[in-house]
Short mmCIF file of C-alpha atoms and ligand atoms in Angstrom, two decimals:
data_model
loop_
_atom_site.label_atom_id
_atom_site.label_comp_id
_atom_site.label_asym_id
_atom_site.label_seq_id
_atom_site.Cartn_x
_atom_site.Cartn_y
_atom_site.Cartn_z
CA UNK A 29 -1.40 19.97 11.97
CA UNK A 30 -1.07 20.27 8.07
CA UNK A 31 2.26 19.35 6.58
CA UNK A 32 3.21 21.98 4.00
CA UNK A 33 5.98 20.82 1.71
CA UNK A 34 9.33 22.66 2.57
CA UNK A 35 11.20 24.42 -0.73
CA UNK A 36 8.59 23.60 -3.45
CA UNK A 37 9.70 26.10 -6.15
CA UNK A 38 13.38 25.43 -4.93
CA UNK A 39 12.08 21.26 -5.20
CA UNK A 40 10.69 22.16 -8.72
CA UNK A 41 13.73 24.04 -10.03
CA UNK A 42 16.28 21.67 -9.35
CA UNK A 43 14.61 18.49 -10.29
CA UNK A 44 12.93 20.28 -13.27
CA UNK A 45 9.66 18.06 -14.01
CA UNK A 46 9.25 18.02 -17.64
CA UNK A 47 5.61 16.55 -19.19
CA UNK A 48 5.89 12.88 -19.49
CA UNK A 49 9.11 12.02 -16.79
CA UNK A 50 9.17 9.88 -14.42
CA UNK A 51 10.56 10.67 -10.54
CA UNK A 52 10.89 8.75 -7.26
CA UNK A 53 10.03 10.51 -3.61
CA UNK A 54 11.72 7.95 -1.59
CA UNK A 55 9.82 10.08 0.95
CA UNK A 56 6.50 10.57 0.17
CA UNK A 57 5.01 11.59 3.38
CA UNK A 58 1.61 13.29 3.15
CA UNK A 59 2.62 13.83 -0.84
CA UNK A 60 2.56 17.42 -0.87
CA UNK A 61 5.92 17.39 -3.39
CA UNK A 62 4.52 14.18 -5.53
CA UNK A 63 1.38 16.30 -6.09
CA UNK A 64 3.38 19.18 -7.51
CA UNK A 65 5.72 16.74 -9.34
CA UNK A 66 2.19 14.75 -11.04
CA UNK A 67 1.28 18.30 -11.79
CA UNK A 68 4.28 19.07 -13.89
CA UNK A 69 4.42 15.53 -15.31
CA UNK A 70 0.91 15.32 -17.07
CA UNK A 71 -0.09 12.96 -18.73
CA UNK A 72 2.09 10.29 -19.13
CA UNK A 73 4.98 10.79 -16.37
CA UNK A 74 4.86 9.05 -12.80
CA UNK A 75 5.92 9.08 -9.70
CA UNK A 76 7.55 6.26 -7.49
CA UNK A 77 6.64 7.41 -4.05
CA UNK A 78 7.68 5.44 -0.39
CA UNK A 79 7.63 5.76 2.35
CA UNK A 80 8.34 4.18 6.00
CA UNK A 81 5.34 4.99 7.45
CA UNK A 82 1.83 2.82 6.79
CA UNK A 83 -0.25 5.61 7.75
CA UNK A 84 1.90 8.11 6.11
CA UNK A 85 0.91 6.12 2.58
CA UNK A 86 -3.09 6.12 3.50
CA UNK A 87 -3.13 10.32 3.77
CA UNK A 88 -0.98 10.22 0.30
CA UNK A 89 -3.16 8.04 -1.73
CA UNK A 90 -6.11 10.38 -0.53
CA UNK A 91 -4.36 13.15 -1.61
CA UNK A 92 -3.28 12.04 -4.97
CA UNK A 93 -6.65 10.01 -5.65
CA UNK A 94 -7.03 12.32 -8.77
CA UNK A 95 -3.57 11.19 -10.55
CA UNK A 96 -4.92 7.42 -10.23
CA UNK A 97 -2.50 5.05 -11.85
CA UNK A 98 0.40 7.78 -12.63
CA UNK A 99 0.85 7.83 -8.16
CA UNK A 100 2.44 3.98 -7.32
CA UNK A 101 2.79 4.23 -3.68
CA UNK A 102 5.01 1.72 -1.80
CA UNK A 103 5.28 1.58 2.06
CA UNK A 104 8.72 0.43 2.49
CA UNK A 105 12.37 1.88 3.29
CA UNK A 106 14.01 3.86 0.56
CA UNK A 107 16.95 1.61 1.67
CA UNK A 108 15.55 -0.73 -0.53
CA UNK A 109 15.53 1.82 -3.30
CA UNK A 110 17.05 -0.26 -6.26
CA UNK A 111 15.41 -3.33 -5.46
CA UNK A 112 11.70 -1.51 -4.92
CA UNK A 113 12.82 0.06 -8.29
CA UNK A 114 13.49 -2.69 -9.99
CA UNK A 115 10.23 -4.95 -8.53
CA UNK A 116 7.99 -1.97 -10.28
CA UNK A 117 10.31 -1.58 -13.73
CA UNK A 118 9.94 1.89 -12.68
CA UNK A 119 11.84 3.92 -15.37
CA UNK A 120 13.26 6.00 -16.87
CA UNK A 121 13.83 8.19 -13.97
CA UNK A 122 14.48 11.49 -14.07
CA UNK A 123 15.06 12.50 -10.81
CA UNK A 124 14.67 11.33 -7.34
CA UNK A 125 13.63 13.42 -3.94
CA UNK A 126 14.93 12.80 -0.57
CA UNK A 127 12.75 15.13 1.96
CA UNK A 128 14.51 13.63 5.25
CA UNK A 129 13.15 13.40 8.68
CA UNK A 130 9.37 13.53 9.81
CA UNK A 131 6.36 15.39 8.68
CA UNK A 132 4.27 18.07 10.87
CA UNK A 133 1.77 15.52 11.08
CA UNK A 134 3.69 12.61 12.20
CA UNK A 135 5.08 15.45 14.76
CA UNK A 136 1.94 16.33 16.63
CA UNK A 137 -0.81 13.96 14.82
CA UNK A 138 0.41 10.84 15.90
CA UNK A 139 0.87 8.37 19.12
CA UNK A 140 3.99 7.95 18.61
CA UNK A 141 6.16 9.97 20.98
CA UNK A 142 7.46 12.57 18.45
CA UNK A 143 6.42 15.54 20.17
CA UNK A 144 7.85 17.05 23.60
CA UNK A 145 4.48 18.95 23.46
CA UNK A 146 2.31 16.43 24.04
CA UNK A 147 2.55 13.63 27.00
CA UNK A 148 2.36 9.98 24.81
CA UNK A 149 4.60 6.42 25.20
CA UNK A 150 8.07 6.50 24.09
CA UNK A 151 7.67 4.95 20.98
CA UNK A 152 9.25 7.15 17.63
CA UNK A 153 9.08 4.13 15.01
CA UNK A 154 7.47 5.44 11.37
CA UNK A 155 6.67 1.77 11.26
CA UNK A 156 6.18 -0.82 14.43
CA UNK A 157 6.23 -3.88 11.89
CA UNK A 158 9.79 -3.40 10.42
CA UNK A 159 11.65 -4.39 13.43
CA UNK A 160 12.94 -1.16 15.31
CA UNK A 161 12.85 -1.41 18.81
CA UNK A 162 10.83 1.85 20.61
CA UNK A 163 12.80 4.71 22.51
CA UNK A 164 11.33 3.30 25.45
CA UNK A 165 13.64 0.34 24.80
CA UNK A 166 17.14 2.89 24.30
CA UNK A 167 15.81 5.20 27.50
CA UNK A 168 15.28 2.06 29.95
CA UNK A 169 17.81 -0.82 28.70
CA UNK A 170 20.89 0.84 26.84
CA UNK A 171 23.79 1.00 29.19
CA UNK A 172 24.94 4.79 30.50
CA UNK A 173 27.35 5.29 28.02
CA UNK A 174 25.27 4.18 24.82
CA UNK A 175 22.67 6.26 25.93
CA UNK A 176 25.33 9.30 26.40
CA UNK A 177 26.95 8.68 22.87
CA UNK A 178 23.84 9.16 20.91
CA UNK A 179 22.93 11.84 22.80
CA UNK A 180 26.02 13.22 21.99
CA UNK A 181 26.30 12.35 18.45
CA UNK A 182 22.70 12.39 17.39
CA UNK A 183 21.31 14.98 19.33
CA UNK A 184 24.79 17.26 20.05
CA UNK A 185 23.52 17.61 23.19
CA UNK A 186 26.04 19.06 25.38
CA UNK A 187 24.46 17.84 29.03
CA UNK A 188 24.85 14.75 26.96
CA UNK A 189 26.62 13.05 30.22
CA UNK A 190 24.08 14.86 32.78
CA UNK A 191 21.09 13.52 30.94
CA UNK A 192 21.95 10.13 30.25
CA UNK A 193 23.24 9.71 34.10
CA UNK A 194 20.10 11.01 35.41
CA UNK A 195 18.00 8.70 32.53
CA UNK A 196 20.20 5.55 34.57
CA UNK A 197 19.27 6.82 37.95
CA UNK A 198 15.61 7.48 37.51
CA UNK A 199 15.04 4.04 35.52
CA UNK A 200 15.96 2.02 38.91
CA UNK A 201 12.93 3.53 40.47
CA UNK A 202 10.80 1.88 37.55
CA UNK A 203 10.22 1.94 33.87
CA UNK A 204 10.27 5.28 32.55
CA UNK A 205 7.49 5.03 29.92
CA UNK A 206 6.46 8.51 28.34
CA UNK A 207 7.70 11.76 27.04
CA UNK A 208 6.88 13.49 29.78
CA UNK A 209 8.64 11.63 32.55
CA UNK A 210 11.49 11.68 30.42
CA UNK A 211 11.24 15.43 29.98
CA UNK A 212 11.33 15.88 33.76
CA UNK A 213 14.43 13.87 33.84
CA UNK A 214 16.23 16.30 30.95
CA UNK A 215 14.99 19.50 33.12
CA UNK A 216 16.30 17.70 36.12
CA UNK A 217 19.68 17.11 34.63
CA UNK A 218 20.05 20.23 33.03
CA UNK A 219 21.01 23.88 34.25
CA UNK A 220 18.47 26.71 34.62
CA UNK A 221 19.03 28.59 31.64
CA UNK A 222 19.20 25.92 29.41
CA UNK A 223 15.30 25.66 29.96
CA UNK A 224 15.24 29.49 28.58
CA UNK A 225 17.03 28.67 25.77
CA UNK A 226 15.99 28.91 22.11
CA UNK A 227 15.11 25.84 21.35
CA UNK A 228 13.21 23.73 24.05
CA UNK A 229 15.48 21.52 26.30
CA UNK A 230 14.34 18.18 25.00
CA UNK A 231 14.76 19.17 21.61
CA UNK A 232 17.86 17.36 21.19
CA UNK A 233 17.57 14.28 23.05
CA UNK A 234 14.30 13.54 21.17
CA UNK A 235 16.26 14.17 17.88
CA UNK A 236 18.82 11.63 19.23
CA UNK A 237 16.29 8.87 20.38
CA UNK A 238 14.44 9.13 16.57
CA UNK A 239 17.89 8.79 14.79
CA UNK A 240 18.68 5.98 16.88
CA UNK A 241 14.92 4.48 16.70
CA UNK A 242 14.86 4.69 13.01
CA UNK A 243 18.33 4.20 12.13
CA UNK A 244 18.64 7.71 10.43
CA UNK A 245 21.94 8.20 9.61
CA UNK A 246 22.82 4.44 8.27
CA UNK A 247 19.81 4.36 6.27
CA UNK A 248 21.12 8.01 4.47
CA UNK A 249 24.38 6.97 4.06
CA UNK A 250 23.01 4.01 1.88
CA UNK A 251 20.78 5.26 0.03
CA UNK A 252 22.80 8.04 -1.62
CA UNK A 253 24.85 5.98 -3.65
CA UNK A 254 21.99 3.89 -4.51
CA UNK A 255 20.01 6.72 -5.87
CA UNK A 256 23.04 7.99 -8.21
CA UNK A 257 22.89 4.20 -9.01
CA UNK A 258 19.58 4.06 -10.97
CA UNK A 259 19.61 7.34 -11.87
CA UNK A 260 20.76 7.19 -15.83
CA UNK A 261 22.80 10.15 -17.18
CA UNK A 262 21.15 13.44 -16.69
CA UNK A 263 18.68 12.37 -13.93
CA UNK A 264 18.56 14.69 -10.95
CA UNK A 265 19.10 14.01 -7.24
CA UNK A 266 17.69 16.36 -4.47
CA UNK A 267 18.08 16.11 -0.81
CA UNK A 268 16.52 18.36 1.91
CA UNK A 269 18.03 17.69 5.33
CA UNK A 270 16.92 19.28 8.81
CA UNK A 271 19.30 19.11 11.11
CA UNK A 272 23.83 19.30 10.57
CA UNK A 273 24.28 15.33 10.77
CA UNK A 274 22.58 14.72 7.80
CA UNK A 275 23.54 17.37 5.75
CA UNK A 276 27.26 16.72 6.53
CA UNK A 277 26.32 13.64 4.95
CA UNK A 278 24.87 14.69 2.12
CA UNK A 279 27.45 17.54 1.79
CA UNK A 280 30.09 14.52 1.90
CA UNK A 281 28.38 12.22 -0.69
CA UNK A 282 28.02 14.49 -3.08
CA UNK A 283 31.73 16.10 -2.87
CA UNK A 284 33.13 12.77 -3.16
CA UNK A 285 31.01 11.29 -6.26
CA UNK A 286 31.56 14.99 -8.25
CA UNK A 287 35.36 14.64 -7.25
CA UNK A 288 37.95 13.34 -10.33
CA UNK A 289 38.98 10.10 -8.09
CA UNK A 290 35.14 8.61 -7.99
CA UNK A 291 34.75 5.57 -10.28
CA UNK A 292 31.26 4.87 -10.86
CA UNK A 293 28.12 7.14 -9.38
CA UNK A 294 29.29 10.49 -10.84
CA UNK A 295 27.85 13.63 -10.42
CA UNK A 296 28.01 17.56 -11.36
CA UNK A 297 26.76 19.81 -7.93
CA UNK A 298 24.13 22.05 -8.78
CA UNK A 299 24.29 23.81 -5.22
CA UNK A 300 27.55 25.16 -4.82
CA UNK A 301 26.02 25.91 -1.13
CA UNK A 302 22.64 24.52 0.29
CA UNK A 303 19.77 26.46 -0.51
CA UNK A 304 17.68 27.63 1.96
CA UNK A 305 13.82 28.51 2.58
CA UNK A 306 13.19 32.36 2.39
CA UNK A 307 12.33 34.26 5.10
CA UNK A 308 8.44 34.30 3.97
CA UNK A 309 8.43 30.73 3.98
CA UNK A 310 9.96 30.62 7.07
CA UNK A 311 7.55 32.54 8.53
CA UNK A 312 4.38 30.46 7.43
CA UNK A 313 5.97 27.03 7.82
CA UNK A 314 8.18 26.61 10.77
CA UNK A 315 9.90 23.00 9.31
CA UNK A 316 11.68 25.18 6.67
CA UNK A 317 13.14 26.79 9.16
CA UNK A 318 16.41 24.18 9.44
CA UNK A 319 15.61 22.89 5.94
CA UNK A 320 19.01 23.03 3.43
CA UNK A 321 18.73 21.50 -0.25
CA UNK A 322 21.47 19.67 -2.46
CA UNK A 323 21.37 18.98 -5.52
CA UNK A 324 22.97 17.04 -8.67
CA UNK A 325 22.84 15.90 -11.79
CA UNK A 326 24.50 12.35 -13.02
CA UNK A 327 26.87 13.22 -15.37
N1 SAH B 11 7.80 15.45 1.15
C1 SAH B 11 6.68 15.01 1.97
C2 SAH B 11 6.99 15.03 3.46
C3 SAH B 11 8.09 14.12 3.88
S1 SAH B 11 8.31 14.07 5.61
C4 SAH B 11 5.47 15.88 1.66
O1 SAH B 11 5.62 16.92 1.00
O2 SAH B 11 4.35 15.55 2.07
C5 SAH B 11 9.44 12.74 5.70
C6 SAH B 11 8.81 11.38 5.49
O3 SAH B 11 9.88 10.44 5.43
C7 SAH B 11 7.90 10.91 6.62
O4 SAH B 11 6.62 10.65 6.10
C8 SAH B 11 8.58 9.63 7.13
O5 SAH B 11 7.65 8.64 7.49
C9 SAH B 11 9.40 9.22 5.94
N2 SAH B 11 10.55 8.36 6.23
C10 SAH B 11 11.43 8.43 7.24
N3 SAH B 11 12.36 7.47 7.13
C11 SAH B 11 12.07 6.77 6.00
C12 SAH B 11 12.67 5.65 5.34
N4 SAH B 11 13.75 5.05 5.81
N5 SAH B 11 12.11 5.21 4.19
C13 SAH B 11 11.00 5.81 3.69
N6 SAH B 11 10.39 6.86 4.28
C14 SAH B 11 10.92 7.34 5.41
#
């Protein structure tokens, strides 16, 4: 499957690429917003992209091949923002792009586990060198009631208790090693109609075992204020989240550096409410469909 960028005029308005800037996609993915971002930035301006994921980095240099030494691509955390930041002298930056989550591709084009849809190991790590432990490891050796609080927190799953008793049961009889042995146990644990539901029944205990995996939440929460951080006055910040945890967060960081009692790190909002994808681009690229962008400006 072919990731399409999510909100690329709504990208392009708020971070504003003028010729000659300079901007950082701490998520770089298959760089479908770098490319747009190199496009605006001719000749001189650059962009800082990372990401998490090795093979993630290999599809964006082919892809932005033709922007040669204005693309420096860095597989790495954006937790390590400042320091990855300061390693290149990458500056002045202008703005910075947070496009959370996973890509289409990683979703369906990988072996990693993402996908309900397709029957793979339970692995979910955008990188197996940076020391995560697999979803295999959560499903078969967290105790009951670790395994129901991320359910319930991560995922808001509300069998949350039903699914991770039935996970406990079903391991005794031997490893449970792939998505869809782990599936049956959800469907097993879970009333009739929830299978009918909207959105497929594992939807949101695979959500919860990626969060966990990657460390989803933490890793936001940090590098919000680092991004305001090396930002100078002026520079823009955009983040697109996909599902209510993260926007919450986002909603929260940004309220609290754009409030009177915040010290260093402040902002001016630029999205009284999150913007959303259209209903046309909804229709042509189901990720939009949960996507919400924030945005600021340091003051
Ligand atoms: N904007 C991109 C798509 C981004 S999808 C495009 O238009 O092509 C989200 C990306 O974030 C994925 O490639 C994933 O590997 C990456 N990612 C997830 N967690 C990360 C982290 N902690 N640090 C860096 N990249 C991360």
């Amino acid at each position: 499957m072919i990731h399409i960028p999510v909100l690329k005029k709504e990208v392009l308005e708020y971070l504003n690429p003028k010729p000659n800037e300079n901007f950082i996609d701490c998520t770089v993915g298959e760089g479908g917003h770098a490319e747009v971002l190199l496009e605006k930035t001719g000749p001189g301006g650059k962009v800082l992209g990372i990401d998490l994921d090795p093979q993630q980095i290999e599809k964006c240099k082919l892809q932005l091949a033709q922007f040669s030494a204005r693309a420096i691509l860095i597989n790495d955390s954006y937790v390590n923002l400042k320091e990855i930041v300061e390693r290149k002298s990458f500056g002045p930056v202008n703005g910075i792009l947070l496009d959370l989550g996973m890509s289409s591709a990683q979703l369906e084009g990988t072996q990693k586990g993402f996908s309900f849809k397709l029957d793979q190991g339970l692995d979910m790590r955008y990188n197996d060198e940076a020391g995560y432990f697999t979803a295999e490891k959560i499903i078969n050796e967290w105790p009951e009631n670790k395994l129901e609080e991320i359910l319930r927190e991560y995922g808001e799953e509300k069998f949350s208790k039903k699914i991770a008793k039935n996970i406990t049961e079903q391991r005794k009889q031997g490893r449970i090693k792939t998505t869809f042995e782990l599936i049956e146990i959800i469907k097993d644990a879970t009333p009739s109609q929830y299978w009918r539901g909207k959105i497929h029944y594992a939807t949101r205990t695979f959500q919860a075992l990626r969060i966990a995996v990657n460390d989803e939440l933490n890793n936001l929460e940090k590098v919000l204020p680092d991004a305001v951080s090396v930002l100078p006055s002026g520079g823009r910040l955009v983040a697109i989240s996909f599902h209510s945890l993260e926007d919450r967060i986002v909603k929260n960081f940004f309220r609290q550096a754009a409030s009177a009692k915040a010290t260093a790190s402040q902002v001016k909002i630029l999205t009284k409410k999150p913007v959303i994808a259209s209903p046309g681009e909804i229709k042509t690229n189901s990720r939009s469909r949960s996507a919400k962008l924030r945005a600021a400006i340091k003051i």
